[in-house]
């Protein structure tokens, strides 16, 4: 089931219609729907869809070579490999028509062969940039994509014709997964799961929210999402234990750097700060500052929060109760921990949805000024939930939103 992503599909269609060589870079978190987006785009067009793995470099080259052969000789079995990645990439220039070539999980290729970006850059400059090929590089390791593909020091710097960071779905898009739910139920599903299509597909709108939470998240034996954050962090991080402690500390309400360092027990503040920087790079957490701050990166009023709704839910209800859930006390945790607290938990997501709504109104020209920042504001015991502000026009929109 592929839902929405209309603006991203429009970008891809526009690039495809250009009829010139295109090098499009698509990246974003795992489970955000990058592969599904690309499949939806190219399903009715001539394409070569290569998904890299963690297998040896020579095996990857052989698989890619065979896909190139199959593209041009669909009736003849492929049984060869190009002698090098350079030869394979150069062969793309000879593909007929307007071919789409997708290299998915591109960071796996780089992990197996650090020279891949340089080899591709040479092939692009010497053979591909004057063809009709549409080359798409797609990856899930955001930091690696930003440094090894998009970064100023990267060999491919300046070659891309377009790039996009694919964000999780917002509330209106996520709600489309649950047509039978009321608006309130749709919001609660988004508050729990966030905007990752993979997570949204696990819930059924034929069951209520709590039945879905019990079956798919809290059930230690059969819940598809029971171990999802653990597996995600173990796959992407070298020291998952320390990151676990930090994320749990934030989920418990420790939002300032010193408080996180103390609650997590990971180490000194400067060490915790480095961990937080990487979690931000992965788009798992964000550092919020009041919308009125002129230099957010230097602000001393920053507060950290878990950006991903499902990660926030998991570290609030699953990870602290892991032992009880392993013992099969699923209903007890649901009824004593989750059910009484879910409305309170959802409040942060409701504020986020409200700010996203204001941003949509601004894009549609329905706010009488051009906001430069949209966020919140706080100082001591005073907080403004929604603040859209223009310092240039000296105008602001102030709002309060409460989920109850």
mmCIF file of C-alpha atoms in Angstrom:
data_model
loop_
_atom_site.group_PDB
_atom_site.id
_atom_site.type_symbol
_atom_site.label_atom_id
_atom_site.label_comp_id
_atom_site.label_asym_id
_atom_site.label_seq_id
_atom_site.Cartn_x
_atom_site.Cartn_y
_atom_site.Cartn_z
ATOM 1 C CA UNK A 1 0.000 0.000 0.000
ATOM 2 C CA UNK A 2 1.573 3.255 -1.173
ATOM 3 C CA UNK A 3 0.021 6.425 0.219
ATOM 4 C CA UNK A 4 0.642 10.095 -0.587
ATOM 5 C CA UNK A 5 4.172 11.437 -1.258
ATOM 6 C CA UNK A 6 2.566 13.571 -3.957
ATOM 7 C CA UNK A 7 5.149 16.366 -3.872
ATOM 8 C CA UNK A 8 8.071 13.909 -4.038
ATOM 9 C CA UNK A 9 6.519 12.099 -7.005
ATOM 10 C CA UNK A 10 6.030 15.448 -8.738
ATOM 11 C CA UNK A 11 9.734 16.257 -8.282
ATOM 12 C CA UNK A 12 10.754 12.891 -9.719
ATOM 13 C CA UNK A 13 8.343 13.276 -12.650
ATOM 14 C CA UNK A 14 9.709 16.735 -13.429
ATOM 15 C CA UNK A 15 13.288 15.456 -13.424
ATOM 16 C CA UNK A 16 12.337 12.527 -15.641
ATOM 17 C CA UNK A 17 10.630 14.867 -18.110
ATOM 18 C CA UNK A 18 13.775 16.963 -18.502
ATOM 19 C CA UNK A 19 15.234 14.395 -20.950
ATOM 20 C CA UNK A 20 18.760 15.292 -19.842
ATOM 21 C CA UNK A 21 21.087 13.412 -17.520
ATOM 22 C CA UNK A 22 19.900 13.653 -13.926
ATOM 23 C CA UNK A 23 21.648 12.611 -10.720
ATOM 24 C CA UNK A 24 19.071 12.592 -7.943
ATOM 25 C CA UNK A 25 20.050 11.868 -4.331
ATOM 26 C CA UNK A 26 17.296 10.585 -2.038
ATOM 27 C CA UNK A 27 18.026 9.860 1.586
ATOM 28 C CA UNK A 28 16.185 9.466 4.852
ATOM 29 C CA UNK A 29 15.726 7.245 7.848
ATOM 30 C CA UNK A 30 15.169 3.542 7.532
ATOM 31 C CA UNK A 31 11.429 2.647 7.299
ATOM 32 C CA UNK A 32 10.483 6.113 5.987
ATOM 33 C CA UNK A 33 9.402 4.730 2.601
ATOM 34 C CA UNK A 34 12.233 5.603 0.203
ATOM 35 C CA UNK A 35 12.188 2.293 -1.670
ATOM 36 C CA UNK A 36 8.384 2.300 -1.943
ATOM 37 C CA UNK A 37 8.478 5.852 -3.304
ATOM 38 C CA UNK A 38 11.007 4.916 -5.976
ATOM 39 C CA UNK A 39 9.101 1.762 -6.925
ATOM 40 C CA UNK A 40 5.894 3.766 -7.308
ATOM 41 C CA UNK A 41 7.705 6.292 -9.493
ATOM 42 C CA UNK A 42 9.420 3.873 -11.867
ATOM 43 C CA UNK A 43 6.860 1.050 -12.081
ATOM 44 C CA UNK A 44 5.623 2.164 -15.527
ATOM 45 C CA UNK A 45 9.003 3.316 -16.868
ATOM 46 C CA UNK A 46 12.121 1.495 -18.124
ATOM 47 C CA UNK A 47 14.293 1.066 -15.051
ATOM 48 C CA UNK A 48 17.106 -0.842 -13.410
ATOM 49 C CA UNK A 49 16.552 -1.193 -9.653
ATOM 50 C CA UNK A 50 19.658 -2.378 -7.801
ATOM 51 C CA UNK A 51 19.458 -2.846 -4.029
ATOM 52 C CA UNK A 52 22.894 -3.114 -2.440
ATOM 53 C CA UNK A 53 23.517 -5.480 0.463
ATOM 54 C CA UNK A 54 26.280 -6.122 2.961
ATOM 55 C CA UNK A 55 27.760 -8.886 0.796
ATOM 56 C CA UNK A 56 31.302 -8.747 -0.611
ATOM 57 C CA UNK A 57 32.164 -6.050 -3.137
ATOM 58 C CA UNK A 58 32.812 -8.552 -5.944
ATOM 59 C CA UNK A 59 29.433 -10.191 -5.390
ATOM 60 C CA UNK A 60 27.698 -6.811 -5.522
ATOM 61 C CA UNK A 61 29.482 -5.946 -8.768
ATOM 62 C CA UNK A 62 28.408 -9.264 -10.302
ATOM 63 C CA UNK A 63 24.762 -8.718 -9.315
ATOM 64 C CA UNK A 64 24.763 -5.171 -10.681
ATOM 65 C CA UNK A 65 26.436 -6.343 -13.900
ATOM 66 C CA UNK A 66 23.766 -8.995 -14.414
ATOM 67 C CA UNK A 67 20.995 -6.429 -13.931
ATOM 68 C CA UNK A 68 22.561 -4.220 -16.611
ATOM 69 C CA UNK A 69 22.705 -7.216 -18.969
ATOM 70 C CA UNK A 70 19.090 -8.146 -18.226
ATOM 71 C CA UNK A 71 17.976 -4.563 -18.953
ATOM 72 C CA UNK A 72 19.262 -4.810 -22.530
ATOM 73 C CA UNK A 73 18.888 -8.593 -23.065
ATOM 74 C CA UNK A 74 15.716 -9.584 -21.178
ATOM 75 C CA UNK A 75 15.443 -12.929 -22.988
ATOM 76 C CA UNK A 76 19.025 -14.043 -22.360
ATOM 77 C CA UNK A 77 20.244 -15.242 -18.950
ATOM 78 C CA UNK A 78 23.071 -13.148 -17.534
ATOM 79 C CA UNK A 79 26.207 -15.017 -16.655
ATOM 80 C CA UNK A 80 28.995 -12.494 -16.541
ATOM 81 C CA UNK A 81 30.383 -9.617 -14.529
ATOM 82 C CA UNK A 82 32.078 -6.428 -15.586
ATOM 83 C CA UNK A 83 35.755 -6.442 -14.596
ATOM 84 C CA UNK A 84 35.362 -3.309 -12.481
ATOM 85 C CA UNK A 85 32.848 -0.822 -11.120
ATOM 86 C CA UNK A 86 34.248 1.729 -13.548
ATOM 87 C CA UNK A 87 33.326 -0.510 -16.479
ATOM 88 C CA UNK A 88 29.870 -1.163 -15.017
ATOM 89 C CA UNK A 89 29.111 2.517 -14.480
ATOM 90 C CA UNK A 90 30.419 3.401 -17.958
ATOM 91 C CA UNK A 91 28.070 0.791 -19.438
ATOM 92 C CA UNK A 92 25.093 2.809 -18.186
ATOM 93 C CA UNK A 93 25.822 5.327 -20.944
ATOM 94 C CA UNK A 94 24.867 2.713 -23.541
ATOM 95 C CA UNK A 95 21.436 1.905 -22.098
ATOM 96 C CA UNK A 96 18.711 2.739 -24.644
ATOM 97 C CA UNK A 97 15.889 5.238 -24.291
ATOM 98 C CA UNK A 98 15.365 7.220 -21.106
ATOM 99 C CA UNK A 99 16.594 4.703 -18.507
ATOM 100 C CA UNK A 100 16.151 5.116 -14.757
ATOM 101 C CA UNK A 101 19.003 3.542 -12.790
ATOM 102 C CA UNK A 102 18.424 3.270 -9.044
ATOM 103 C CA UNK A 103 21.232 2.382 -6.647
ATOM 104 C CA UNK A 104 19.337 1.719 -3.412
ATOM 105 C CA UNK A 105 21.167 1.369 -0.081
ATOM 106 C CA UNK A 106 24.062 3.197 -1.712
ATOM 107 C CA UNK A 107 25.826 3.483 1.650
ATOM 108 C CA UNK A 108 26.223 -0.314 1.686
ATOM 109 C CA UNK A 109 28.220 -0.015 -1.533
ATOM 110 C CA UNK A 110 30.422 2.638 0.054
ATOM 111 C CA UNK A 111 30.932 0.500 3.167
ATOM 112 C CA UNK A 112 32.187 -2.353 0.986
ATOM 113 C CA UNK A 113 34.307 -0.188 -1.304
ATOM 114 C CA UNK A 114 35.326 3.308 -0.200
ATOM 115 C CA UNK A 115 36.325 4.184 -3.770
ATOM 116 C CA UNK A 116 32.759 3.865 -5.136
ATOM 117 C CA UNK A 117 31.945 7.629 -4.974
ATOM 118 C CA UNK A 118 35.190 8.500 -6.783
ATOM 119 C CA UNK A 119 34.630 5.819 -9.420
ATOM 120 C CA UNK A 120 31.063 7.002 -10.010
ATOM 121 C CA UNK A 121 32.182 10.633 -10.170
ATOM 122 C CA UNK A 122 34.701 9.797 -12.896
ATOM 123 C CA UNK A 123 32.117 7.809 -14.871
ATOM 124 C CA UNK A 124 29.586 10.638 -14.537
ATOM 125 C CA UNK A 125 32.018 13.309 -15.702
ATOM 126 C CA UNK A 126 33.438 11.310 -18.611
ATOM 127 C CA UNK A 127 30.505 9.222 -19.830
ATOM 128 C CA UNK A 128 27.112 9.853 -18.204
ATOM 129 C CA UNK A 129 26.501 13.580 -17.814
ATOM 130 C CA UNK A 130 25.709 14.059 -21.509
ATOM 131 C CA UNK A 131 23.395 11.046 -21.824
ATOM 132 C CA UNK A 132 19.680 10.631 -21.056
ATOM 133 C CA UNK A 133 20.195 8.432 -17.993
ATOM 134 C CA UNK A 134 18.377 9.309 -14.766
ATOM 135 C CA UNK A 135 20.600 8.046 -11.962
ATOM 136 C CA UNK A 136 19.146 7.874 -8.447
ATOM 137 C CA UNK A 137 21.316 7.283 -5.378
ATOM 138 C CA UNK A 138 19.309 6.282 -2.311
ATOM 139 C CA UNK A 139 20.545 5.661 1.230
ATOM 140 C CA UNK A 140 19.403 5.282 4.830
ATOM 141 C CA UNK A 141 22.515 6.312 6.749
ATOM 142 C CA UNK A 142 21.851 10.035 6.787
ATOM 143 C CA UNK A 143 25.257 11.060 8.106
ATOM 144 C CA UNK A 144 27.116 9.021 5.497
ATOM 145 C CA UNK A 145 24.920 10.303 2.669
ATOM 146 C CA UNK A 146 25.519 13.890 3.771
ATOM 147 C CA UNK A 147 29.305 13.497 4.069
ATOM 148 C CA UNK A 148 30.188 10.912 1.394
ATOM 149 C CA UNK A 149 27.684 11.977 -1.297
ATOM 150 C CA UNK A 150 26.465 15.526 -0.648
ATOM 151 C CA UNK A 151 29.317 16.995 1.403
ATOM 152 C CA UNK A 152 31.707 19.639 0.112
ATOM 153 C CA UNK A 153 34.651 17.232 0.343
ATOM 154 C CA UNK A 154 32.771 14.357 -1.337
ATOM 155 C CA UNK A 155 33.880 13.269 -4.851
ATOM 156 C CA UNK A 156 30.287 13.599 -6.084
ATOM 157 C CA UNK A 157 29.912 17.136 -4.763
ATOM 158 C CA UNK A 158 28.429 19.391 -7.430
ATOM 159 C CA UNK A 159 27.239 16.511 -9.624
ATOM 160 C CA UNK A 160 23.770 16.042 -8.187
ATOM 161 C CA UNK A 161 20.997 17.792 -10.066
ATOM 162 C CA UNK A 162 18.563 17.469 -7.163
ATOM 163 C CA UNK A 163 18.457 15.971 -3.675
ATOM 164 C CA UNK A 164 15.760 15.341 -1.095
ATOM 165 C CA UNK A 165 15.638 14.263 2.528
ATOM 166 C CA UNK A 166 12.481 12.170 2.854
ATOM 167 C CA UNK A 167 10.707 13.083 6.081
ATOM 168 C CA UNK A 168 8.148 11.016 8.002
ATOM 169 C CA UNK A 169 4.533 11.600 6.992
ATOM 170 C CA UNK A 170 2.621 14.400 8.659
ATOM 171 C CA UNK A 171 -0.745 13.858 10.358
ATOM 172 C CA UNK A 172 -3.011 14.395 7.300
ATOM 173 C CA UNK A 173 -0.968 11.901 5.264
ATOM 174 C CA UNK A 174 -0.702 9.350 8.081
ATOM 175 C CA UNK A 175 -4.465 9.551 8.636
ATOM 176 C CA UNK A 176 -5.005 8.093 5.147
ATOM 177 C CA UNK A 177 -3.795 4.731 6.475
ATOM 178 C CA UNK A 178 -6.875 4.553 8.726
ATOM 179 C CA UNK A 179 -10.012 5.520 6.763
ATOM 180 C CA UNK A 180 -12.331 3.780 9.271
ATOM 181 C CA UNK A 181 -10.970 5.664 12.270
ATOM 182 C CA UNK A 182 -12.426 8.883 13.617
ATOM 183 C CA UNK A 183 -10.222 11.979 13.458
ATOM 184 C CA UNK A 184 -9.357 11.462 17.136
ATOM 185 C CA UNK A 185 -8.328 7.850 16.561
ATOM 186 C CA UNK A 186 -6.287 8.824 13.498
ATOM 187 C CA UNK A 187 -4.417 11.375 15.569
ATOM 188 C CA UNK A 188 -3.723 8.896 18.383
ATOM 189 C CA UNK A 189 -2.376 6.349 15.893
ATOM 190 C CA UNK A 190 -0.016 9.020 14.514
ATOM 191 C CA UNK A 191 0.937 10.122 18.043
ATOM 192 C CA UNK A 192 1.978 6.539 18.850
ATOM 193 C CA UNK A 193 3.521 5.457 15.531
ATOM 194 C CA UNK A 194 4.685 8.696 13.976
ATOM 195 C CA UNK A 195 4.932 9.098 10.219
ATOM 196 C CA UNK A 196 6.895 6.000 9.229
ATOM 197 C CA UNK A 197 4.812 4.071 6.661
ATOM 198 C CA UNK A 198 6.270 0.751 7.809
ATOM 199 C CA UNK A 199 4.961 1.353 11.332
ATOM 200 C CA UNK A 200 1.632 2.777 10.199
ATOM 201 C CA UNK A 201 0.915 -0.346 8.152
ATOM 202 C CA UNK A 202 1.058 -2.549 11.252
ATOM 203 C CA UNK A 203 -2.081 -1.054 12.831
ATOM 204 C CA UNK A 204 -5.532 -2.077 11.615
ATOM 205 C CA UNK A 205 -8.385 0.420 11.722
ATOM 206 C CA UNK A 206 -10.733 -2.520 12.343
ATOM 207 C CA UNK A 207 -9.361 -2.603 15.904
ATOM 208 C CA UNK A 208 -9.173 0.194 18.449
ATOM 209 C CA UNK A 209 -5.902 1.914 19.337
ATOM 210 C CA UNK A 210 -5.286 -0.049 22.520
ATOM 211 C CA UNK A 211 -5.888 -3.416 20.859
ATOM 212 C CA UNK A 212 -3.343 -2.464 18.204
ATOM 213 C CA UNK A 213 -0.833 -1.302 20.801
ATOM 214 C CA UNK A 214 -1.216 -4.553 22.698
ATOM 215 C CA UNK A 215 -0.887 -6.797 19.651
ATOM 216 C CA UNK A 216 1.821 -5.045 17.670
ATOM 217 C CA UNK A 217 3.950 -3.232 20.256
ATOM 218 C CA UNK A 218 3.588 -4.752 23.732
ATOM 219 C CA UNK A 219 3.389 -8.451 22.897
ATOM 220 C CA UNK A 220 6.911 -9.766 23.477
ATOM 221 C CA UNK A 221 6.239 -12.963 21.525
ATOM 222 C CA UNK A 222 4.505 -11.822 18.345
ATOM 223 C CA UNK A 223 4.576 -8.007 18.289
ATOM 224 C CA UNK A 224 6.196 -6.856 15.042
ATOM 225 C CA UNK A 225 7.343 -3.626 16.667
ATOM 226 C CA UNK A 226 8.290 -4.973 20.096
ATOM 227 C CA UNK A 227 12.022 -5.044 19.322
ATOM 228 C CA UNK A 228 12.074 -2.567 16.426
ATOM 229 C CA UNK A 229 13.947 0.318 18.138
ATOM 230 C CA UNK A 230 16.436 -2.075 19.696
ATOM 231 C CA UNK A 231 17.247 -3.650 16.323
ATOM 232 C CA UNK A 232 17.401 -0.247 14.635
ATOM 233 C CA UNK A 233 19.900 1.169 17.117
ATOM 234 C CA UNK A 234 21.998 -1.993 17.220
ATOM 235 C CA UNK A 235 22.287 -1.916 13.438
ATOM 236 C CA UNK A 236 23.209 1.742 13.111
ATOM 237 C CA UNK A 237 25.256 2.492 16.240
ATOM 238 C CA UNK A 238 28.530 1.169 17.605
ATOM 239 C CA UNK A 239 27.645 1.709 21.274
ATOM 240 C CA UNK A 240 23.876 1.175 21.427
ATOM 241 C CA UNK A 241 23.887 0.743 25.212
ATOM 242 C CA UNK A 242 24.902 4.363 25.826
ATOM 243 C CA UNK A 243 22.411 5.685 23.279
ATOM 244 C CA UNK A 244 19.697 3.586 24.909
ATOM 245 C CA UNK A 245 20.441 5.218 28.253
ATOM 246 C CA UNK A 246 20.352 8.698 26.748
ATOM 247 C CA UNK A 247 17.096 8.137 24.865
ATOM 248 C CA UNK A 248 15.460 6.682 27.962
ATOM 249 C CA UNK A 249 16.589 9.686 30.000
ATOM 250 C CA UNK A 250 15.005 12.055 27.468
ATOM 251 C CA UNK A 251 11.806 9.981 27.347
ATOM 252 C CA UNK A 252 11.563 10.290 31.139
ATOM 253 C CA UNK A 253 11.453 14.077 30.843
ATOM 254 C CA UNK A 254 15.119 15.057 31.125
ATOM 255 C CA UNK A 255 15.438 17.606 28.346
ATOM 256 C CA UNK A 256 18.467 19.707 29.343
ATOM 257 C CA UNK A 257 22.031 18.586 28.649
ATOM 258 C CA UNK A 258 23.094 18.430 32.300
ATOM 259 C CA UNK A 259 19.940 16.571 33.308
ATOM 260 C CA UNK A 260 20.384 14.045 30.493
ATOM 261 C CA UNK A 261 24.011 13.445 31.486
ATOM 262 C CA UNK A 262 23.055 12.902 35.110
ATOM 263 C CA UNK A 263 20.016 10.689 34.439
ATOM 264 C CA UNK A 264 21.691 8.538 31.795
ATOM 265 C CA UNK A 265 24.889 7.900 33.735
ATOM 266 C CA UNK A 266 26.781 7.673 30.450
ATOM 267 C CA UNK A 267 29.593 10.028 31.376
ATOM 268 C CA UNK A 268 30.651 13.647 31.403
ATOM 269 C CA UNK A 269 28.580 16.355 29.754
ATOM 270 C CA UNK A 270 30.965 16.725 26.806
ATOM 271 C CA UNK A 271 30.731 12.990 26.086
ATOM 272 C CA UNK A 272 26.928 13.039 26.279
ATOM 273 C CA UNK A 273 26.924 16.065 23.978
ATOM 274 C CA UNK A 274 28.715 14.043 21.283
ATOM 275 C CA UNK A 275 26.154 11.254 21.577
ATOM 276 C CA UNK A 276 23.349 13.794 21.285
ATOM 277 C CA UNK A 277 24.936 15.304 18.176
ATOM 278 C CA UNK A 278 24.915 11.913 16.441
ATOM 279 C CA UNK A 279 21.306 11.227 17.460
ATOM 280 C CA UNK A 280 20.371 14.587 15.937
ATOM 281 C CA UNK A 281 22.263 13.719 12.768
ATOM 282 C CA UNK A 282 20.222 10.508 12.588
ATOM 283 C CA UNK A 283 17.026 12.607 12.963
ATOM 284 C CA UNK A 284 16.030 10.631 16.080
ATOM 285 C CA UNK A 285 16.081 13.622 18.415
ATOM 286 C CA UNK A 286 15.946 17.371 17.975
ATOM 287 C CA UNK A 287 17.216 20.290 20.007
ATOM 288 C CA UNK A 288 14.432 22.822 20.380
ATOM 289 C CA UNK A 289 15.000 26.470 21.175
ATOM 290 C CA UNK A 290 12.460 29.288 21.531
ATOM 291 C CA UNK A 291 11.319 30.553 18.133
ATOM 292 C CA UNK A 292 12.556 34.044 19.007
ATOM 293 C CA UNK A 293 16.224 33.002 19.227
ATOM 294 C CA UNK A 294 18.360 34.656 16.528
ATOM 295 C CA UNK A 295 21.204 32.126 16.797
ATOM 296 C CA UNK A 296 19.569 28.796 17.707
ATOM 297 C CA UNK A 297 22.829 26.834 17.629
ATOM 298 C CA UNK A 298 24.325 29.125 20.304
ATOM 299 C CA UNK A 299 21.239 29.385 22.483
ATOM 300 C CA UNK A 300 21.588 28.266 26.094
ATOM 301 C CA UNK A 301 17.851 27.602 26.299
ATOM 302 C CA UNK A 302 17.867 24.476 24.157
ATOM 303 C CA UNK A 303 15.831 21.428 25.167
ATOM 304 C CA UNK A 304 16.183 17.964 23.646
ATOM 305 C CA UNK A 305 13.239 15.813 22.687
ATOM 306 C CA UNK A 306 12.826 12.505 20.887
ATOM 307 C CA UNK A 307 11.648 13.425 17.410
ATOM 308 C CA UNK A 308 10.342 10.030 16.386
ATOM 309 C CA UNK A 309 6.930 9.354 17.925
ATOM 310 C CA UNK A 310 7.303 5.601 18.042
ATOM 311 C CA UNK A 311 10.750 5.802 19.605
ATOM 312 C CA UNK A 312 9.285 8.177 22.191
ATOM 313 C CA UNK A 313 6.464 5.713 22.911
ATOM 314 C CA UNK A 314 8.812 2.720 23.065
ATOM 315 C CA UNK A 315 11.232 4.323 25.502
ATOM 316 C CA UNK A 316 8.363 5.505 27.667
ATOM 317 C CA UNK A 317 6.337 2.300 27.896
ATOM 318 C CA UNK A 318 8.203 -0.685 26.449
ATOM 319 C CA UNK A 319 11.860 -0.390 27.406
ATOM 320 C CA UNK A 320 11.253 0.463 31.105
ATOM 321 C CA UNK A 321 8.807 -2.467 31.357
ATOM 322 C CA UNK A 322 10.832 -4.948 29.312
ATOM 323 C CA UNK A 323 11.109 -7.557 32.091
ATOM 324 C CA UNK A 324 7.377 -7.534 32.826
ATOM 325 C CA UNK A 325 6.506 -7.784 29.135
ATOM 326 C CA UNK A 326 8.935 -10.688 28.711
ATOM 327 C CA UNK A 327 7.033 -12.442 31.512
ATOM 328 C CA UNK A 328 3.791 -12.051 29.559
ATOM 329 C CA UNK A 329 2.302 -9.257 31.684
ATOM 330 C CA UNK A 330 1.093 -7.546 28.523
ATOM 331 C CA UNK A 331 -2.408 -6.666 29.715
ATOM 332 C CA UNK A 332 -1.122 -5.330 33.025
ATOM 333 C CA UNK A 333 1.306 -2.965 31.303
ATOM 334 C CA UNK A 334 -1.375 -1.889 28.823
ATOM 335 C CA UNK A 335 -3.981 -1.178 31.511
ATOM 336 C CA UNK A 336 -1.738 0.189 34.255
ATOM 337 C CA UNK A 337 0.949 2.041 32.303
ATOM 338 C CA UNK A 338 -0.273 2.879 28.805
ATOM 339 C CA UNK A 339 -4.038 3.371 29.016
ATOM 340 C CA UNK A 340 -4.084 5.895 31.902
ATOM 341 C CA UNK A 341 -1.207 7.920 30.434
ATOM 342 C CA UNK A 342 -1.766 7.914 26.671
ATOM 343 C CA UNK A 343 -3.702 11.187 26.514
ATOM 344 C CA UNK A 344 -0.883 12.924 28.378
ATOM 345 C CA UNK A 345 1.697 11.272 26.118
ATOM 346 C CA UNK A 346 -0.154 12.453 22.994
ATOM 347 C CA UNK A 347 -0.047 16.118 24.042
ATOM 348 C CA UNK A 348 3.435 16.697 22.595
ATOM 349 C CA UNK A 349 2.385 15.221 19.247
ATOM 350 C CA UNK A 350 -0.697 17.470 19.215
ATOM 351 C CA UNK A 351 1.471 20.553 19.664
ATOM 352 C CA UNK A 352 3.695 19.320 16.831
ATOM 353 C CA UNK A 353 0.662 18.749 14.588
ATOM 354 C CA UNK A 354 -0.548 22.269 15.369
ATOM 355 C CA UNK A 355 2.781 23.798 14.361
ATOM 356 C CA UNK A 356 2.813 21.730 11.168
ATOM 357 C CA UNK A 357 -0.687 23.016 10.403
ATOM 358 C CA UNK A 358 0.460 26.617 10.772
ATOM 359 C CA UNK A 359 3.355 25.874 8.405
ATOM 360 C CA UNK A 360 0.897 24.484 5.826
ATOM 361 C CA UNK A 361 -1.267 27.592 6.143
ATOM 362 C CA UNK A 362 1.805 29.756 5.599
ATOM 363 C CA UNK A 363 2.729 27.822 2.439
ATOM 364 C CA UNK A 364 -0.822 28.329 1.177
ATOM 365 C CA UNK A 365 -0.632 32.078 1.805
ATOM 366 C CA UNK A 366 -3.304 31.984 4.503
ATOM 367 C CA UNK A 367 -1.253 33.861 7.107
ATOM 368 C CA UNK A 368 -1.069 37.661 6.622
ATOM 369 C CA UNK A 369 2.745 37.725 6.853
ATOM 370 C CA UNK A 370 5.725 35.570 5.906
ATOM 371 C CA UNK A 371 6.930 33.756 9.035
ATOM 372 C CA UNK A 372 10.676 33.312 9.422
ATOM 373 C CA UNK A 373 10.373 30.827 12.276
ATOM 374 C CA UNK A 374 7.563 28.564 13.441
ATOM 375 C CA UNK A 375 7.966 26.875 16.781
ATOM 376 C CA UNK A 376 7.238 27.449 20.455
ATOM 377 C CA UNK A 377 8.470 29.806 23.156
ATOM 378 C CA UNK A 378 9.183 29.339 26.832
ATOM 379 C CA UNK A 379 10.793 31.044 29.781
ATOM 380 C CA UNK A 380 10.670 29.806 33.356
ATOM 381 C CA UNK A 381 7.005 28.932 34.006
ATOM 382 C CA UNK A 382 5.583 30.567 30.878
ATOM 383 C CA UNK A 383 5.141 28.679 27.598
ATOM 384 C CA UNK A 384 3.590 29.478 24.221
ATOM 385 C CA UNK A 385 2.684 26.307 22.332
ATOM 386 C CA UNK A 386 2.693 27.796 18.823
ATOM 387 C CA UNK A 387 4.576 30.868 17.694
ATOM 388 C CA UNK A 388 5.009 31.975 14.086
ATOM 389 C CA UNK A 389 7.142 35.084 13.911
ATOM 390 C CA UNK A 390 8.546 37.503 11.342
ATOM 391 C CA UNK A 391 11.231 39.832 12.681
ATOM 392 C CA UNK A 392 11.331 41.595 9.320
ATOM 393 C CA UNK A 393 7.617 42.451 9.279
ATOM 394 C CA UNK A 394 7.411 42.686 13.085
ATOM 395 C CA UNK A 395 4.407 40.380 13.189
ATOM 396 C CA UNK A 396 3.640 37.199 15.061
ATOM 397 C CA UNK A 397 0.940 34.576 15.380
ATOM 398 C CA UNK A 398 0.540 33.192 18.896
ATOM 399 C CA UNK A 399 -1.470 30.090 19.732
ATOM 400 C CA UNK A 400 -2.287 27.700 22.529
ATOM 401 C CA UNK A 401 -3.217 24.086 21.855
ATOM 402 C CA UNK A 402 -4.266 21.432 24.349
ATOM 403 C CA UNK A 403 -5.055 17.774 23.772
ATOM 404 C CA UNK A 404 -7.486 16.439 26.331
#
